[in-house]
Each structure stands twice: as structure tokens, then as C-alpha cells.
């Protein structure tokens, strides 16, 4: 492979990756983007996990903050988890109860549940005020409650 072929291949891969990111962002809920932007403003690192050819069914975001770190799957009020998301989140919670949650807009923090807790098969762990600060504070309280 000569230098020009390599540059052409690199440009093609970068272009395809950029197109994939654009498709993901366009499908993503504006509320998810806004709350993640606000989490960054609060000092969190936010890593996008979906659409990167990683393990299918991982939650949307890895959040790393000095007071709480874990995985969050953001969903609108009427959006269901895919089967592999449900399985993966349940398995993560079995390993560490405070590591993975479903954030259901506008203000619920949930876990999937096999037993019928409510009609939709989710257990609401907590509510928050709909802001990034409220979400982070609630996640920290849940972690501290579990640690005590």
C-alpha cells in the first residue's frame, strides 16, 4: 500500500465514522444531549457507548464523576428497552447495584425487573427534578445509601 492509498483509506474510514456519529446524534433525544452537556458542565466525563461497534445492548453513556460513576441508559417515557439492553443492565446490577440505571424522562431512575412491580416491568428506584444536577445528586444519594 503506497502513501496515497493509505491517506485515501484513512479519509474513507474517518468519513464513515463521522457519518455514523451524525446518524446516531440525529436519532438521539435532545433531552439526552442536553442533560449530558449539563453533566459535563458539572465536572463529569461523559462517554458515548452506543453506535461505536462495541457490545450491543450496553447503556448509552458511561458517566465518570468524582462522586458517582456508572452507566446510564436514557429513554423517553414511552420507549422500551431492547431485550439485550434489559439483560445487560440486569447483569450489571447483579454485580454492582449502583452501577447501571435507566433514566426515563422526564424524571425517573429505574431498573428492569422480572417480577411485576408495576405494569411496565420496571422498578422505579428514585425520582429527580429533571435537571443534570438533580440526576447527579440523586445518583450520589443512591450510592451512599447502598454503601451504608
mmCIF file of C-alpha atoms in Angstrom:
data_model
loop_
_atom_site.group_PDB
_atom_site.id
_atom_site.type_symbol
_atom_site.label_atom_id
_atom_site.label_comp_id
_atom_site.label_asym_id
_atom_site.label_seq_id
_atom_site.Cartn_x
_atom_site.Cartn_y
_atom_site.Cartn_z
ATOM 1 C CA UNK A 1 0.000 0.000 0.000
ATOM 2 C CA UNK A 2 1.523 3.304 -1.033
ATOM 3 C CA UNK A 3 1.190 6.557 0.859
ATOM 4 C CA UNK A 4 -1.702 7.828 -1.301
ATOM 5 C CA UNK A 5 -3.671 4.608 -0.796
ATOM 6 C CA UNK A 6 -3.218 4.879 2.966
ATOM 7 C CA UNK A 7 -4.381 8.519 3.015
ATOM 8 C CA UNK A 8 -7.404 7.614 0.893
ATOM 9 C CA UNK A 9 -8.276 4.676 3.200
ATOM 10 C CA UNK A 10 -7.831 6.856 6.303
ATOM 11 C CA UNK A 11 -10.107 9.549 4.812
ATOM 12 C CA UNK A 12 -12.745 6.911 3.928
ATOM 13 C CA UNK A 13 -12.722 5.475 7.457
ATOM 14 C CA UNK A 14 -12.892 8.918 9.081
ATOM 15 C CA UNK A 15 -15.702 9.920 6.750
ATOM 16 C CA UNK A 16 -17.671 6.752 7.549
ATOM 17 C CA UNK A 17 -17.133 7.213 11.298
ATOM 18 C CA UNK A 18 -18.298 10.824 11.041
ATOM 19 C CA UNK A 19 -21.409 9.729 9.111
ATOM 20 C CA UNK A 20 -22.153 7.071 11.752
ATOM 21 C CA UNK A 21 -21.847 9.633 14.555
ATOM 22 C CA UNK A 22 -24.139 12.007 12.670
ATOM 23 C CA UNK A 23 -26.780 9.280 12.265
ATOM 24 C CA UNK A 24 -26.573 8.406 15.965
ATOM 25 C CA UNK A 25 -26.839 12.014 17.105
ATOM 26 C CA UNK A 26 -29.802 12.684 14.816
ATOM 27 C CA UNK A 27 -31.706 9.716 16.302
ATOM 28 C CA UNK A 28 -30.828 10.660 19.828
ATOM 29 C CA UNK A 29 -33.239 12.534 22.019
ATOM 30 C CA UNK A 30 -32.468 16.232 22.514
ATOM 31 C CA UNK A 31 -33.109 15.761 26.244
ATOM 32 C CA UNK A 32 -30.286 13.203 26.388
ATOM 33 C CA UNK A 33 -27.867 15.558 24.657
ATOM 34 C CA UNK A 34 -28.849 18.461 26.913
ATOM 35 C CA UNK A 35 -28.556 16.558 30.188
ATOM 36 C CA UNK A 36 -25.201 15.060 29.135
ATOM 37 C CA UNK A 37 -23.906 18.525 28.210
ATOM 38 C CA UNK A 38 -25.009 19.754 31.633
ATOM 39 C CA UNK A 39 -23.314 16.775 33.351
ATOM 40 C CA UNK A 40 -20.056 17.778 31.635
ATOM 41 C CA UNK A 41 -20.540 21.340 32.939
ATOM 42 C CA UNK A 42 -20.815 19.800 36.446
ATOM 43 C CA UNK A 43 -17.399 18.173 36.065
ATOM 44 C CA UNK A 44 -18.394 14.751 34.746
ATOM 45 C CA UNK A 45 -16.766 12.945 31.872
ATOM 46 C CA UNK A 46 -19.456 11.556 29.581
ATOM 47 C CA UNK A 47 -18.590 8.802 27.113
ATOM 48 C CA UNK A 48 -20.992 7.784 24.347
ATOM 49 C CA UNK A 49 -21.115 3.989 24.164
ATOM 50 C CA UNK A 50 -23.837 3.210 21.640
ATOM 51 C CA UNK A 51 -23.117 3.023 17.942
ATOM 52 C CA UNK A 52 -19.383 2.548 18.326
ATOM 53 C CA UNK A 53 -19.406 -1.122 17.347
ATOM 54 C CA UNK A 54 -18.996 -2.069 20.976
ATOM 55 C CA UNK A 55 -21.029 -4.793 22.633
ATOM 56 C CA UNK A 56 -24.636 -4.413 21.545
ATOM 57 C CA UNK A 57 -27.006 -3.644 24.372
ATOM 58 C CA UNK A 58 -24.704 -1.517 26.507
ATOM 59 C CA UNK A 59 -26.318 1.521 28.098
ATOM 60 C CA UNK A 60 -25.980 4.824 26.213
ATOM 61 C CA UNK A 61 -23.452 6.598 28.401
ATOM 62 C CA UNK A 62 -20.593 5.974 30.778
ATOM 63 C CA UNK A 63 -20.566 8.795 33.317
ATOM 64 C CA UNK A 64 -17.418 9.396 35.375
ATOM 65 C CA UNK A 65 -17.700 11.967 38.156
ATOM 66 C CA UNK A 66 -15.711 12.286 41.364
ATOM 67 C CA UNK A 67 -18.798 11.311 43.411
ATOM 68 C CA UNK A 68 -20.534 8.776 41.120
ATOM 69 C CA UNK A 69 -19.539 6.687 38.143
ATOM 70 C CA UNK A 70 -21.664 4.286 36.179
ATOM 71 C CA UNK A 71 -23.710 3.533 33.100
ATOM 72 C CA UNK A 72 -26.962 5.249 32.173
ATOM 73 C CA UNK A 73 -29.491 4.247 29.533
ATOM 74 C CA UNK A 74 -31.598 7.276 28.609
ATOM 75 C CA UNK A 75 -35.157 6.588 27.446
ATOM 76 C CA UNK A 76 -38.222 8.657 26.702
ATOM 77 C CA UNK A 77 -41.268 7.913 28.784
ATOM 78 C CA UNK A 78 -42.791 5.540 26.206
ATOM 79 C CA UNK A 79 -39.598 3.913 24.829
ATOM 80 C CA UNK A 80 -38.875 0.291 25.751
ATOM 81 C CA UNK A 81 -35.508 -1.289 26.387
ATOM 82 C CA UNK A 82 -34.347 -3.757 23.764
ATOM 83 C CA UNK A 83 -34.046 -7.334 25.032
ATOM 84 C CA UNK A 84 -30.232 -7.262 25.084
ATOM 85 C CA UNK A 85 -30.260 -3.923 26.959
ATOM 86 C CA UNK A 86 -32.572 -5.395 29.590
ATOM 87 C CA UNK A 87 -30.356 -8.470 30.040
ATOM 88 C CA UNK A 88 -27.121 -6.465 30.184
ATOM 89 C CA UNK A 89 -28.415 -3.916 32.688
ATOM 90 C CA UNK A 90 -29.826 -6.654 34.929
ATOM 91 C CA UNK A 91 -26.477 -8.497 34.849
ATOM 92 C CA UNK A 92 -24.574 -5.298 35.671
ATOM 93 C CA UNK A 93 -26.875 -4.581 38.610
ATOM 94 C CA UNK A 94 -26.282 -8.095 39.946
ATOM 95 C CA UNK A 95 -22.526 -7.364 40.017
ATOM 96 C CA UNK A 96 -22.837 -3.827 41.406
ATOM 97 C CA UNK A 97 -26.280 -2.488 42.376
ATOM 98 C CA UNK A 98 -25.275 1.168 41.924
ATOM 99 C CA UNK A 99 -23.514 0.931 38.553
ATOM 100 C CA UNK A 100 -26.262 0.939 35.897
ATOM 101 C CA UNK A 101 -29.628 2.640 35.728
ATOM 102 C CA UNK A 102 -32.312 3.588 33.243
ATOM 103 C CA UNK A 103 -33.066 7.308 33.206
ATOM 104 C CA UNK A 104 -36.583 7.698 31.903
ATOM 105 C CA UNK A 105 -37.538 11.243 31.007
ATOM 106 C CA UNK A 106 -38.825 13.416 32.460
ATOM 107 C CA UNK A 107 -37.654 12.404 35.963
ATOM 108 C CA UNK A 108 -37.430 8.664 36.777
ATOM 109 C CA UNK A 109 -34.458 6.475 37.665
ATOM 110 C CA UNK A 110 -35.386 2.844 37.077
ATOM 111 C CA UNK A 111 -34.178 -0.742 36.945
ATOM 112 C CA UNK A 112 -35.610 -3.562 34.836
ATOM 113 C CA UNK A 113 -37.465 -6.107 36.930
ATOM 114 C CA UNK A 114 -38.641 -9.649 36.110
ATOM 115 C CA UNK A 115 -41.269 -9.613 38.816
ATOM 116 C CA UNK A 116 -44.243 -7.424 38.086
ATOM 117 C CA UNK A 117 -43.528 -4.338 40.170
ATOM 118 C CA UNK A 118 -45.675 -2.124 38.024
ATOM 119 C CA UNK A 119 -47.441 -2.728 34.743
ATOM 120 C CA UNK A 120 -44.446 -1.933 32.526
ATOM 121 C CA UNK A 121 -41.932 -4.272 34.204
ATOM 122 C CA UNK A 122 -39.644 -1.588 35.644
ATOM 123 C CA UNK A 123 -38.864 -0.733 39.236
ATOM 124 C CA UNK A 124 -38.652 2.997 39.898
ATOM 125 C CA UNK A 125 -35.721 3.463 42.268
ATOM 126 C CA UNK A 126 -35.967 7.244 42.612
ATOM 127 C CA UNK A 127 -37.203 10.430 41.032
ATOM 128 C CA UNK A 128 -35.221 13.594 40.352
ATOM 129 C CA UNK A 129 -36.109 17.142 39.364
ATOM 130 C CA UNK A 130 -35.341 16.651 35.656
ATOM 131 C CA UNK A 131 -32.019 18.522 35.737
ATOM 132 C CA UNK A 132 -28.474 17.196 35.436
ATOM 133 C CA UNK A 133 -27.694 18.466 38.945
ATOM 134 C CA UNK A 134 -30.790 16.713 40.295
ATOM 135 C CA UNK A 135 -29.882 13.483 38.479
ATOM 136 C CA UNK A 136 -26.290 13.526 39.741
ATOM 137 C CA UNK A 137 -27.333 14.354 43.320
ATOM 138 C CA UNK A 138 -29.885 11.518 43.290
ATOM 139 C CA UNK A 139 -27.359 9.010 41.907
ATOM 140 C CA UNK A 140 -24.895 10.041 44.639
ATOM 141 C CA UNK A 141 -27.580 9.582 47.315
ATOM 142 C CA UNK A 142 -28.433 6.133 45.941
ATOM 143 C CA UNK A 143 -24.740 5.167 46.039
ATOM 144 C CA UNK A 144 -24.295 6.490 49.587
ATOM 145 C CA UNK A 145 -27.474 4.720 50.714
ATOM 146 C CA UNK A 146 -26.146 1.446 49.286
ATOM 147 C CA UNK A 147 -22.739 1.977 50.928
ATOM 148 C CA UNK A 148 -24.198 2.471 54.402
#
